[in-house]
CSV table of C-alpha atoms in Angstrom, one decimal:
chain,number,residue,atom,x,y,z
E,74,MET,CA,34.5,-105.1,1.6
E,75,ALA,CA,32.4,-102.3,0.0
E,76,THR,CA,32.1,-98.9,1.6
E,77,VAL,CA,30.0,-95.8,0.9
E,78,THR,CA,30.5,-92.3,-0.5
E,79,THR,CA,30.8,-89.4,1.9
E,80,ASN,CA,27.8,-87.4,0.9
E,81,PHE,CA,25.2,-89.7,-0.5
E,82,ASN,CA,26.2,-93.1,0.9
E,83,PHE,CA,26.5,-94.7,-2.5
E,84,PRO,CA,28.1,-98.2,-2.1
E,85,ILE,CA,31.4,-98.4,-3.7
E,86,PRO,CA,34.2,-101.1,-3.7
E,87,GLN,CA,37.5,-100.6,-2.1
E,88,SER,CA,40.8,-101.1,-3.8
E,89,THR,CA,41.4,-104.3,-1.8
E,90,ASP,CA,38.2,-105.9,-3.0
E,91,LEU,CA,38.4,-108.9,-5.2
E,92,VAL,CA,38.0,-108.2,-8.9
E,93,LYS,CA,35.4,-110.9,-9.2
E,94,ASP,CA,33.1,-108.9,-7.0
E,95,GLY,CA,33.5,-105.7,-9.2
E,96,ALA,CA,30.3,-106.3,-11.3
E,97,THR,CA,28.2,-106.7,-8.2
E,98,ALA,CA,29.6,-103.6,-6.7
E,99,ILE,CA,29.0,-101.6,-9.8
E,100,ALA,CA,25.4,-102.9,-10.0
E,101,ALA,CA,24.9,-102.0,-6.4
E,102,LEU,CA,26.2,-98.5,-7.0
E,103,GLY,CA,24.0,-98.1,-10.1
E,104,THR,CA,21.0,-99.2,-8.2
E,105,SER,CA,21.6,-96.9,-5.4
E,106,VAL,CA,22.1,-93.9,-7.7
E,107,ASP,CA,19.0,-94.9,-9.6
E,108,THR,CA,17.0,-95.1,-6.5
E,109,GLN,CA,18.1,-91.9,-4.8
E,110,PHE,CA,17.8,-89.8,-7.9
E,111,VAL,CA,14.4,-91.0,-8.8
E,112,ASP,CA,12.8,-87.7,-7.8
E,113,LEU,CA,14.5,-86.1,-10.8
E,114,LYS,CA,12.7,-88.4,-13.1
E,115,GLY,CA,9.6,-87.0,-14.9
E,116,GLY,CA,8.5,-83.4,-14.7
E,117,THR,CA,7.1,-81.3,-17.6
E,118,THR,CA,8.3,-78.3,-19.4
E,119,GLY,CA,8.5,-75.3,-17.3
E,120,GLN,CA,8.4,-77.1,-14.0
E,121,VAL,CA,11.1,-76.7,-11.4
E,122,LEU,CA,12.3,-79.0,-8.6
E,123,SER,CA,11.1,-78.2,-5.2
E,124,LYS,CA,12.2,-79.8,-2.0
E,125,ALA,CA,9.6,-82.2,-0.7
E,126,SER,CA,11.1,-82.7,2.7
E,127,ASN,CA,14.3,-82.1,4.6
E,128,THR,CA,15.6,-85.5,3.4
E,129,ASP,CA,18.5,-85.3,0.9
E,130,LEU,CA,17.5,-85.7,-2.7
E,131,ASP,CA,13.8,-85.6,-1.8
E,132,TYR,CA,12.4,-83.4,-4.5
E,133,SER,CA,9.2,-83.1,-6.5
E,134,TRP,CA,8.5,-81.4,-9.8
E,135,VAL,CA,6.2,-78.5,-9.4
E,136,THR,CA,5.0,-75.6,-11.4
E,137,THR,CA,6.5,-72.3,-10.7
E,138,ASP,CA,3.3,-71.4,-8.7
E,139,ASP,CA,4.4,-73.3,-5.7
E,140,ALA,CA,3.2,-72.9,-2.1
E,141,ASN,CA,6.1,-70.7,-1.2
E,142,ALA,CA,5.6,-68.2,-4.1
E,143,ILE,CA,2.8,-65.7,-4.8
E,144,GLN,CA,-0.1,-67.7,-6.1
E,145,ASN,CA,-1.6,-67.0,-9.4
E,146,ALA,CA,-5.0,-66.9,-7.8
E,147,ILE,CA,-4.3,-63.9,-5.8
E,148,VAL,CA,-4.9,-61.6,-8.8
E,149,ASN,CA,-8.3,-61.4,-10.2
E,150,ALA,CA,-8.2,-58.9,-13.0
E,151,LYS,CA,-6.0,-56.9,-15.3
E,152,GLY,CA,-4.2,-54.2,-13.5
E,153,ASP,CA,-4.5,-55.7,-10.0
E,154,ILE,CA,-1.5,-54.7,-7.9
E,155,ILE,CA,0.0,-57.2,-5.4
E,156,GLY,CA,0.8,-55.5,-2.1
E,157,ALA,CA,0.3,-56.4,1.5
E,158,SER,CA,-2.4,-55.8,4.1
E,159,ALA,CA,0.0,-56.7,7.0
E,160,ASN,CA,3.3,-58.4,7.6
E,161,ASP,CA,3.5,-61.6,5.5
E,162,VAL,CA,0.0,-61.1,4.2
E,163,PRO,CA,-0.1,-60.5,0.5
E,164,ALA,CA,-3.2,-58.7,-0.8
E,165,ILE,CA,-4.2,-57.0,-4.0
E,166,THR,CA,-5.3,-53.5,-4.8
E,167,SER,CA,-7.9,-53.7,-7.6
E,168,VAL,CA,-7.2,-51.5,-10.6
E,169,GLY,CA,-8.9,-48.1,-10.6
E,170,ALA,CA,-10.8,-46.4,-13.3
E,171,ASN,CA,-9.1,-45.1,-16.4
E,172,GLY,CA,-7.0,-42.1,-15.7
E,173,GLU,CA,-6.9,-42.5,-11.9
E,174,GLN,CA,-3.7,-42.4,-9.9
E,175,LEU,CA,-2.5,-44.4,-6.9
E,176,VAL,CA,-2.1,-42.7,-3.6
E,177,ALA,CA,-1.2,-43.9,-0.2
E,178,ASP,CA,-4.1,-44.2,2.2
E,179,SER,CA,-3.6,-45.8,5.6
E,180,SER,CA,-7.3,-46.5,5.9
E,181,ALA,CA,-7.4,-48.7,2.8
E,182,THR,CA,-6.8,-52.5,3.2
E,183,THR,CA,-3.6,-52.4,1.3
E,184,GLY,CA,-2.6,-48.9,2.2
E,185,LEU,CA,-3.2,-47.8,-1.4
E,186,ARG,CA,-6.1,-46.3,-3.1
E,187,TYR,CA,-6.9,-45.1,-6.6
E,188,VAL,CA,-8.2,-41.5,-6.8
E,189,ALA,CA,-9.1,-39.3,-9.7
E,190,THR,CA,-6.2,-37.5,-11.2
E,191,PRO,CA,-6.6,-33.7,-10.8
E,192,SER,CA,-7.7,-32.6,-14.2
E,193,ALA,CA,-8.4,-29.0,-13.2
E,194,SER,CA,-6.9,-26.7,-10.7
E,195,ASN,CA,-8.8,-25.9,-7.6
E,196,PRO,CA,-11.0,-23.0,-8.9
E,197,VAL,CA,-11.5,-21.5,-5.5
E,198,LEU,CA,-9.0,-18.6,-5.2
E,199,ASN,CA,-7.6,-17.7,-1.8
E,200,SER,CA,-9.0,-21.0,-0.7
E,201,ALA,CA,-6.6,-21.2,2.3
E,202,MET,CA,-7.5,-17.6,3.3
E,203,ASN,CA,-3.9,-16.3,3.1
E,204,VAL,CA,-4.4,-13.3,0.8
E,205,TRP,CA,-5.9,-10.3,2.6
E,206,GLN,CA,-5.1,-7.2,0.5
E,207,ARG,CA,-7.9,-5.2,2.0
E,208,GLY,CA,-6.7,-5.8,5.6
E,209,THR,CA,-6.8,-8.8,8.0
E,210,SER,CA,-9.7,-7.7,10.2
E,211,PHE,CA,-13.0,-6.2,9.3
E,212,SER,CA,-15.6,-4.8,11.7
E,213,LEU,CA,-18.8,-4.9,9.7
E,214,ALA,CA,-21.7,-2.9,11.1
E,215,ALA,CA,-25.2,-4.4,11.1
E,216,SER,CA,-27.0,-4.2,7.7
E,217,THR,CA,-23.8,-3.9,5.7
E,218,ALA,CA,-24.2,-4.6,2.0
E,219,ALA,CA,-22.1,-7.1,0.1
E,220,THR,CA,-18.5,-6.4,1.0
E,221,TYR,CA,-15.3,-8.1,0.1
E,222,VAL,CA,-13.1,-9.1,3.0
E,223,ALA,CA,-10.4,-11.7,2.4
E,224,ASP,CA,-9.5,-11.6,-1.3
E,225,ARG,CA,-12.3,-13.0,-3.4
E,226,TRP,CA,-14.5,-13.7,-0.4
E,227,GLN,CA,-17.6,-11.5,0.1
E,228,THR,CA,-20.1,-11.2,2.9
E,229,LEU,CA,-22.9,-9.1,4.2
E,230,THR,CA,-24.8,-8.5,7.5
E,231,ASN,CA,-28.4,-8.0,8.5
E,232,ALA,CA,-30.1,-6.0,11.2
E,233,ASN,CA,-28.6,-6.3,14.7
E,234,GLN,CA,-25.9,-8.4,13.3
E,235,ALA,CA,-22.5,-6.6,13.6
E,236,VAL,CA,-19.9,-9.0,12.5
E,237,THR,CA,-16.1,-9.3,12.7
E,238,ILE,CA,-14.2,-11.1,9.9
E,239,SER,CA,-10.6,-11.7,10.5
E,240,ARG,CA,-7.6,-13.8,9.5
E,241,GLN,CA,-6.6,-16.3,12.1
E,242,ALA,CA,-3.9,-18.9,12.4
E,243,THR,CA,-5.2,-22.4,12.3
E,244,GLY,CA,-2.7,-23.5,14.9
E,245,ASP,CA,-3.3,-27.1,13.9
E,246,THR,CA,-1.1,-29.4,11.9
E,247,THR,CA,-2.8,-32.6,12.9
E,248,ASN,CA,-6.3,-32.1,11.6
E,249,LEU,CA,-5.3,-29.8,8.8
E,250,PRO,CA,-2.8,-30.3,5.9
E,251,ASN,CA,-0.5,-27.5,7.0
E,252,ILE,CA,-2.8,-24.7,6.2
E,253,GLN,CA,-1.6,-21.6,7.9
E,254,TYR,CA,-4.7,-19.4,8.0
E,255,ASN,CA,-8.4,-19.5,8.2
E,256,LEU,CA,-11.2,-16.9,8.0
E,257,ARG,CA,-13.0,-16.4,11.2
E,258,TRP,CA,-16.6,-15.3,10.8
E,259,GLN,CA,-17.9,-14.0,14.1
E,260,ARG,CA,-21.2,-12.5,15.1
E,261,ASN,CA,-20.2,-9.9,17.7
E,262,SER,CA,-21.0,-10.6,21.3
E,263,GLY,CA,-24.5,-9.4,22.3
E,264,GLN,CA,-25.8,-9.2,18.7
E,265,THR,CA,-29.3,-10.5,18.3
E,266,GLY,CA,-29.8,-10.5,14.5
E,267,THR,CA,-30.6,-14.0,13.2
E,268,GLY,CA,-31.0,-13.3,9.5
E,269,GLY,CA,-29.0,-15.4,7.0
E,270,MET,CA,-25.5,-14.2,6.3
E,271,GLY,CA,-23.5,-15.4,3.3
E,272,LEU,CA,-19.8,-15.9,2.9
E,273,VAL,CA,-19.4,-16.3,-0.9
E,274,GLN,CA,-16.9,-16.7,-3.6
E,275,SER,CA,-18.4,-16.3,-7.1
E,276,MET,CA,-16.3,-18.0,-9.8
E,277,GLU,CA,-15.5,-16.4,-13.1
E,278,THR,CA,-16.9,-18.1,-16.1
E,279,VAL,CA,-13.5,-18.8,-17.6
E,280,ASN,CA,-12.6,-20.8,-14.5
E,281,SER,CA,-16.1,-22.5,-14.2
E,282,ILE,CA,-16.5,-24.0,-17.6
E,283,PRO,CA,-13.9,-26.8,-17.1
E,284,PHE,CA,-16.3,-28.2,-14.4
E,285,ALA,CA,-19.4,-28.3,-16.6
E,286,GLY,CA,-21.0,-31.7,-17.0
E,287,LYS,CA,-18.7,-33.2,-14.4
E,288,THR,CA,-19.2,-35.0,-11.1
E,289,VAL,CA,-17.5,-32.7,-8.6
E,290,THR,CA,-16.6,-33.0,-4.9
E,291,TYR,CA,-16.8,-29.8,-2.9
E,292,SER,CA,-14.7,-29.9,0.3
E,293,PHE,CA,-13.6,-27.5,3.1
E,294,TYR,CA,-12.3,-27.5,6.6
E,295,ALA,CA,-14.3,-25.9,9.4
E,296,ARG,CA,-14.5,-25.6,13.1
E,297,LYS,CA,-16.7,-23.5,15.4
E,298,GLY,CA,-16.2,-21.3,18.4
E,299,ALA,CA,-17.5,-22.4,21.8
E,300,ASP,CA,-20.6,-20.2,21.4
E,301,PHE,CA,-21.4,-20.9,17.8
E,302,SER,CA,-25.1,-20.6,17.3
E,303,GLY,CA,-27.7,-21.6,14.7
E,304,THR,CA,-27.1,-23.6,11.6
E,305,ILE,CA,-24.5,-23.4,8.8
E,306,THR,CA,-25.2,-24.7,5.3
E,307,ALA,CA,-22.8,-25.3,2.5
E,308,TYR,CA,-24.1,-24.5,-1.0
E,309,LEU,CA,-22.7,-24.9,-4.4
E,310,PHE,CA,-24.8,-22.8,-6.8
E,311,THR,CA,-24.4,-23.1,-10.6
E,312,GLY,CA,-25.6,-20.8,-13.3
E,313,THR,CA,-25.6,-20.4,-17.0
E,314,GLY,CA,-24.8,-16.7,-17.2
E,315,THR,CA,-21.5,-14.9,-17.4
E,316,ASP,CA,-19.4,-13.7,-14.5
E,317,GLN,CA,-22.4,-13.0,-12.2
E,318,ASN,CA,-22.0,-12.2,-8.5
E,319,ARG,CA,-24.0,-14.8,-6.6
E,320,LEU,CA,-24.2,-12.8,-3.4
E,321,ASN,CA,-25.9,-9.9,-5.2
E,322,ALA,CA,-28.5,-12.0,-7.1
E,323,ALA,CA,-29.6,-15.4,-8.0
E,324,TYR,CA,-27.9,-16.9,-11.1
E,325,THR,CA,-29.4,-16.9,-14.5
E,326,GLY,CA,-30.4,-20.6,-15.0
E,327,GLY,CA,-29.5,-21.2,-11.4
E,328,VAL,CA,-29.3,-24.7,-9.9
E,329,THR,CA,-28.5,-25.6,-6.3
E,330,ALA,CA,-26.0,-28.4,-6.9
E,331,ILE,CA,-25.1,-28.8,-3.2
E,332,ASN,CA,-27.2,-27.9,-0.2
E,333,GLN,CA,-25.8,-29.5,2.9
E,334,THR,CA,-26.2,-28.4,6.5
E,335,PHE,CA,-23.1,-29.4,8.4
E,336,THR,CA,-22.3,-29.6,12.1
E,337,PRO,CA,-18.8,-28.3,12.9
E,338,THR,CA,-17.2,-29.0,16.3
E,339,THR,CA,-14.4,-27.0,18.0
E,340,THR,CA,-11.9,-29.3,16.3
E,341,TRP,CA,-11.0,-28.9,12.6
E,342,GLN,CA,-12.9,-31.3,10.4
E,343,ARG,CA,-13.0,-31.7,6.6
E,344,PHE,CA,-16.5,-31.8,5.1
E,345,THR,CA,-17.0,-33.2,1.6
E,346,TYR,CA,-20.0,-33.3,-0.7
E,347,THR,CA,-20.4,-34.6,-4.2
E,348,ALA,CA,-22.7,-33.5,-6.9
E,349,SER,CA,-23.1,-33.5,-10.7
E,350,LEU,CA,-23.0,-30.2,-12.5
E,351,GLY,CA,-25.0,-29.6,-15.6
E,352,SER,CA,-23.4,-29.6,-19.0
E,353,THR,CA,-24.4,-26.0,-19.6
E,354,VAL,CA,-22.9,-24.6,-16.4
E,355,THR,CA,-20.9,-21.5,-17.0
E,356,GLU,CA,-20.5,-20.2,-13.5
E,357,PHE,CA,-20.7,-21.4,-9.9
E,358,ALA,CA,-20.3,-20.1,-6.4
E,359,SER,CA,-19.1,-21.4,-3.1
E,360,TYR,CA,-21.7,-20.2,-0.7
E,361,PHE,CA,-21.8,-20.6,3.1
E,362,LEU,CA,-25.0,-19.5,4.7
E,363,TRP,CA,-25.0,-19.0,8.4
E,364,GLU,CA,-28.3,-18.5,10.2
E,365,PRO,CA,-27.4,-17.7,13.8
E,366,SER,CA,-29.8,-17.9,16.7
E,367,GLY,CA,-30.4,-16.2,20.0
E,368,THR,CA,-28.0,-13.6,21.4
E,369,ALA,CA,-24.3,-14.0,20.4
E,370,GLY,CA,-21.9,-15.1,23.0
E,371,ALA,CA,-18.2,-14.2,23.2
E,372,ALA,CA,-17.3,-17.0,20.8
E,373,ASP,CA,-20.2,-17.1,18.4
E,374,TYR,CA,-18.1,-17.8,15.3
E,375,LEU,CA,-17.2,-20.2,12.6
E,376,GLU,CA,-13.8,-20.7,11.0
E,377,ILE,CA,-13.3,-21.9,7.4
E,378,THR,CA,-10.4,-22.7,5.2
E,379,GLY,CA,-9.1,-25.2,2.6
E,380,VAL,CA,-12.1,-24.7,0.3
E,381,GLN,CA,-11.8,-26.9,-2.8
E,382,LEU,CA,-13.6,-28.3,-5.8
E,383,ASP,CA,-12.4,-31.4,-7.4
E,384,ILE,CA,-13.5,-33.3,-10.5
E,385,GLY,CA,-14.6,-36.8,-9.4
E,386,ASN,CA,-16.4,-38.2,-6.4
E,387,VAL,CA,-13.5,-38.0,-4.0
E,388,ALA,CA,-12.0,-35.0,-2.3
E,389,LEU,CA,-8.4,-34.9,-3.3
E,390,PRO,CA,-5.8,-33.8,-0.8
E,391,TYR,CA,-6.1,-30.0,-0.4
E,392,ARG,CA,-4.2,-27.9,-2.9
E,393,ALA,CA,-4.4,-24.2,-3.6
E,394,ALA,CA,-5.0,-22.8,-7.1
E,395,GLY,CA,-1.5,-21.4,-7.0
E,396,THR,CA,1.4,-23.6,-6.0
E,397,THR,CA,3.0,-20.7,-4.1
E,398,TYR,CA,1.7,-17.7,-2.2
E,399,GLN,CA,3.1,-15.5,-5.0
E,400,GLN,CA,0.9,-17.3,-7.6
E,401,GLU,CA,-2.2,-17.1,-5.3
E,402,LEU,CA,-1.6,-13.4,-4.7
E,403,ALA,CA,-1.2,-12.8,-8.5
E,404,ALA,CA,-4.4,-14.7,-9.1
E,405,CYS,CA,-6.3,-12.5,-6.6
E,406,GLN,CA,-4.8,-9.4,-8.1
E,407,ARG,CA,-6.6,-10.2,-11.3
E,408,TYR,CA,-9.7,-9.0,-9.4
E,409,TYR,CA,-8.3,-6.5,-6.9
E,410,TYR,CA,-5.0,-4.7,-6.5
E,411,ARG,CA,-4.1,-2.6,-3.5
E,412,GLN,CA,-1.0,-0.7,-2.5
E,413,GLY,CA,-0.2,1.1,0.8
E,414,GLY,CA,0.8,0.5,4.3
E,415,GLN,CA,4.4,-0.3,3.6
E,416,SER,CA,5.8,3.1,4.4
E,417,SER,CA,4.5,6.5,5.4
E,418,ASN,CA,5.5,8.1,2.2
E,419,GLN,CA,4.9,5.3,-0.3
E,420,ILE,CA,4.9,6.2,-4.0
E,421,LEU,CA,1.9,4.5,-5.7
E,422,ALA,CA,1.7,5.9,-9.2
E,423,SER,CA,3.4,8.4,-11.4
E,424,GLY,CA,2.0,10.9,-13.9
E,425,PHE,CA,2.1,14.4,-15.2
E,426,GLY,CA,0.5,17.8,-14.4
E,427,PHE,CA,-2.3,18.6,-16.8
E,428,ASN,CA,-3.0,22.0,-15.5
E,429,ALA,CA,-3.2,23.8,-12.1
E,430,THR,CA,-6.0,21.6,-10.8
E,431,THR,CA,-5.6,18.3,-12.6
E,432,THR,CA,-3.0,15.6,-12.6
E,433,TYR,CA,-3.1,12.4,-14.5
E,434,PHE,CA,-1.5,9.3,-13.1
E,435,PHE,CA,-0.6,5.9,-14.5
E,436,LEU,CA,-1.1,2.8,-12.4
E,437,THR,CA,0.2,-0.5,-13.7
E,438,PRO,CA,-1.1,-3.5,-11.7
E,439,PRO,CA,1.3,-6.5,-11.4
E,440,ALA,CA,-1.4,-8.8,-13.0
E,441,THR,CA,-3.6,-8.2,-16.0
E,442,MET,CA,-6.9,-7.5,-14.4
E,443,ARG,CA,-10.1,-9.3,-15.2
E,444,ILE,CA,-11.7,-6.3,-16.9
E,445,GLU,CA,-10.8,-2.7,-16.9
E,446,PRO,CA,-11.3,-1.7,-13.3
E,447,SER,CA,-14.4,0.4,-12.6
E,448,VAL,CA,-14.0,1.0,-8.8
E,449,LEU,CA,-11.2,3.0,-7.2
E,450,GLU,CA,-10.5,3.0,-3.4
E,451,TYR,CA,-8.1,5.4,-1.7
E,452,ALA,CA,-7.2,7.0,1.5
E,453,SER,CA,-4.8,9.8,2.6
E,454,LEU,CA,-3.1,10.4,-0.7
E,455,ALA,CA,-1.4,13.5,-2.1
E,456,ASN,CA,0.2,14.7,-5.2
E,457,TRP,CA,4.0,15.6,-5.2
E,458,ASP,CA,5.8,17.2,-8.0
E,459,GLY,CA,9.3,17.1,-6.5
E,460,ASN,CA,8.8,20.5,-5.1
E,461,ALA,CA,5.3,21.0,-3.7
E,462,THR,CA,2.8,18.6,-2.2
E,463,SER,CA,-0.9,19.1,-3.1
E,464,ALA,CA,-3.9,17.5,-1.3
E,465,LEU,CA,-6.3,15.8,-3.6
E,466,THR,CA,-9.9,16.9,-4.0
E,467,ASN,CA,-11.0,13.9,-6.0
E,468,LEU,CA,-9.4,10.8,-7.5
E,469,THR,CA,-11.2,8.9,-10.2
E,470,ILE,CA,-10.5,6.3,-12.9
E,471,ASP,CA,-10.6,8.0,-16.3
E,472,SER,CA,-11.6,5.4,-18.8
E,473,SER,CA,-10.2,7.5,-21.7
E,474,PHE,CA,-6.9,5.7,-21.6
E,475,SER,CA,-7.5,2.9,-19.1
E,476,SER,CA,-7.2,-0.8,-19.8
E,477,GLN,CA,-6.8,-4.1,-17.9
E,478,ASN,CA,-3.1,-3.4,-17.7
E,479,THR,CA,-2.7,0.3,-17.1
E,480,ILE,CA,-5.2,2.3,-15.1
E,481,PHE,CA,-5.4,6.0,-16.0
E,482,LEU,CA,-6.3,8.1,-12.9
E,483,ALA,CA,-7.5,11.7,-12.8
E,484,ALA,CA,-6.6,13.6,-9.7
E,485,THR,CA,-8.1,17.0,-9.0
E,486,MET,CA,-6.8,19.6,-6.6
E,487,ALA,CA,-7.9,22.9,-5.4
E,488,SER,CA,-4.8,24.5,-6.9
E,489,GLY,CA,-1.0,24.1,-6.9
E,490,GLY,CA,-0.5,21.9,-9.9
E,491,THR,CA,2.1,22.7,-12.6
E,492,GLN,CA,1.3,21.8,-16.2
E,493,TYR,CA,3.5,19.1,-17.7
E,494,ARG,CA,5.6,18.6,-14.6
E,495,PRO,CA,6.1,15.0,-13.6
E,496,GLN,CA,4.0,14.0,-10.6
E,497,ALA,CA,3.9,11.3,-8.0
E,498,LEU,CA,0.9,10.0,-6.1
E,499,PHE,CA,1.9,9.0,-2.6
E,500,THR,CA,0.6,8.2,0.8
E,501,ASN,CA,0.7,11.5,2.6
E,502,ASN,CA,2.9,10.8,5.6
E,503,THR,CA,0.7,8.0,6.9
E,504,LEU,CA,0.7,4.2,7.0
E,505,ASN,CA,-3.1,4.5,6.5
E,506,GLY,CA,-2.8,5.7,3.0
E,507,TYR,CA,-3.7,3.3,0.2
E,508,LEU,CA,-4.7,3.0,-3.4
E,509,ALA,CA,-6.8,0.2,-4.8
E,510,VAL,CA,-8.6,-0.7,-8.0
E,511,SER,CA,-11.2,-3.3,-8.3
E,512,ALA,CA,-12.3,-5.5,-11.2
E,513,GLU,CA,-14.3,-7.9,-9.0
E,514,LEU,CA,-17.4,-9.7,-10.1
L,23,MET,CA,-22.0,6.0,8.0
L,24,ASP,CA,-21.0,6.3,4.3
L,25,ASN,CA,-21.8,9.6,2.6
L,26,VAL,CA,-22.3,9.5,-1.1
L,27,THR,CA,-22.0,12.6,-3.3
L,28,PHE,CA,-21.9,12.9,-7.1
L,29,ILE,CA,-19.2,14.9,-8.7
L,30,GLU,CA,-18.5,15.9,-12.3
L,31,VAL,CA,-15.0,15.3,-13.6
L,32,GLN,CA,-13.6,16.4,-17.0
L,33,THR,CA,-11.9,13.5,-18.7
L,34,ALA,CA,-8.6,13.6,-20.6
L,35,MET,CA,-10.6,13.5,-23.8
L,36,GLY,CA,-12.5,16.6,-22.9
L,37,GLY,CA,-15.8,15.0,-21.9
L,38,LEU,CA,-17.6,15.4,-18.7
L,39,GLU,CA,-18.3,12.3,-16.5
L,40,THR,CA,-20.4,12.0,-13.4
L,41,TYR,CA,-18.9,9.9,-10.6
L,42,ALA,CA,-20.2,8.7,-7.3
L,43,LYS,CA,-17.8,9.5,-4.4
L,44,ILE,CA,-18.4,7.5,-1.3
L,45,ASP,CA,-16.9,9.0,1.8
L,46,HIS,CA,-16.2,6.2,4.4
L,47,GLY,CA,-14.7,8.6,6.9
L,48,ASN,CA,-11.1,8.8,8.1
L,49,GLU,CA,-10.1,10.1,4.6
L,50,GLN,CA,-11.2,6.9,3.0
L,51,TYR,CA,-13.0,7.1,-0.3
L,52,THR,CA,-14.4,5.0,-3.1
L,53,THR,CA,-15.1,6.5,-6.5
L,54,MET,CA,-16.7,5.0,-9.6
L,55,LEU,CA,-18.8,6.1,-12.5
L,56,LYS,CA,-22.4,7.0,-11.4
L,57,SER,CA,-23.6,4.3,-13.8
L,58,THR,CA,-21.6,1.7,-12.0
L,59,TYR,CA,-22.8,2.9,-8.7
L,60,ASP,CA,-26.4,2.8,-9.8
L,61,SER,CA,-26.1,-0.8,-11.1
L,62,MET,CA,-24.4,-1.9,-7.8
L,63,GLN,CA,-27.2,-0.3,-5.9
L,64,ALA,CA,-29.8,-2.2,-8.0
L,65,GLU,CA,-28.0,-5.5,-7.4
L,66,GLN,CA,-27.9,-5.0,-3.7
L,67,ALA,CA,-31.6,-4.3,-3.7
L,68,ASN,CA,-32.0,-7.9,-5.0
L,69,MET,CA,-29.7,-9.3,-2.5
L,70,ILE,CA,-29.7,-12.6,-0.9
L,71,GLU,CA,-31.9,-15.5,-1.6
L,72,ALA,CA,-29.8,-18.5,-0.7
L,73,ALA,CA,-31.7,-21.2,-2.6
L,74,GLU,CA,-32.0,-21.1,-6.3
């Protein structure tokens, strides 16, 4: 009496079966094997077996592109990347343009997006408003001519338009990418002047040329005070001259690449604008024009930070020109260098007595300056020779021996100098003393 | 209110240069060659036309 195998139920004879029934039993076994393994028959090169149902030995030959694998059809073009748009939902990210890089973007379908690779540093220096060598708050009277405030940023005021410029903490890590400070540009309460005021950074030619002939995206973060009045416009001006100051005059070969009035709210927002720059551009300026209206309230201000220019039509995540504060400070010191305020008797420069009324000092800035400085600023300084202190009558830059690296200063005194004696220039017992040289545009 | 005076200073090379000295009050001063001062004044006279 035949029985069956344990796993597949193939009929097999038992040891007690009659020998004469052996051929029949073997035939039955063979037929059963042949029948049950029929799914293994056929197939073509490269195919694999796939379970067709839950039944034992129920297979079918399939290509590797089976229903349970990623389908060939999901990709459309060279470079497509398979990702997901949700749990268990494959999706592709189409390849970007040559040279672009992939970044995470939660607003994109697949959470990924191609963006232009930064091919130039952000040319806006002190773009996050964290370098303030001249001080962190400025009270500008009405009708003040062009004045530098935060490093590299310049402004002016018109009639009846006293303004306060100050460094403020952004206090927002949600709407800003961890930018610590901003510049607050405030028309003082009660002021009635409504003329246009500029807040400008003029870029040096050497830093502008990399953007010539490129599509660029200009971006910045802004918010307004509760009493902000009038309109604010973001300009990007270009020129074909060399190292011109755009607040002082229109550019040679000037073009308005961007002219966008924007509407800030009391919450930080990023504004981005794209333009194409001419191939002959050699200079450009970031220029905010505020045209206030009516009488200023207590909070008639605008705050700005994170100003950036990118090559391409997308505003890349904010980045400063310098990767550290030290680098940003050094970049700004190419244009302006100031000492003082660190101690009441702070040594600022050393030199030698030339005669009883003249001392020469050597000042070595930490960064090579843009040009040999032409403007000297100072307050509450004196000359000390180790024995006597002499008040200064005048202090000037003597171009006889000055350079971009060492500034030669001539100090005159009423009397008291000693010829050839070493001298020190110092803040005369006050934290208000300072010494600065400017090589600004 | 700034007070501007012009001073003559002998240079280390023996020449005589004229400087502008701007008194901002509170012992704060800015000095520069008179030629630099004059060009800055001329630039400021042209100041601000937002649109190119």
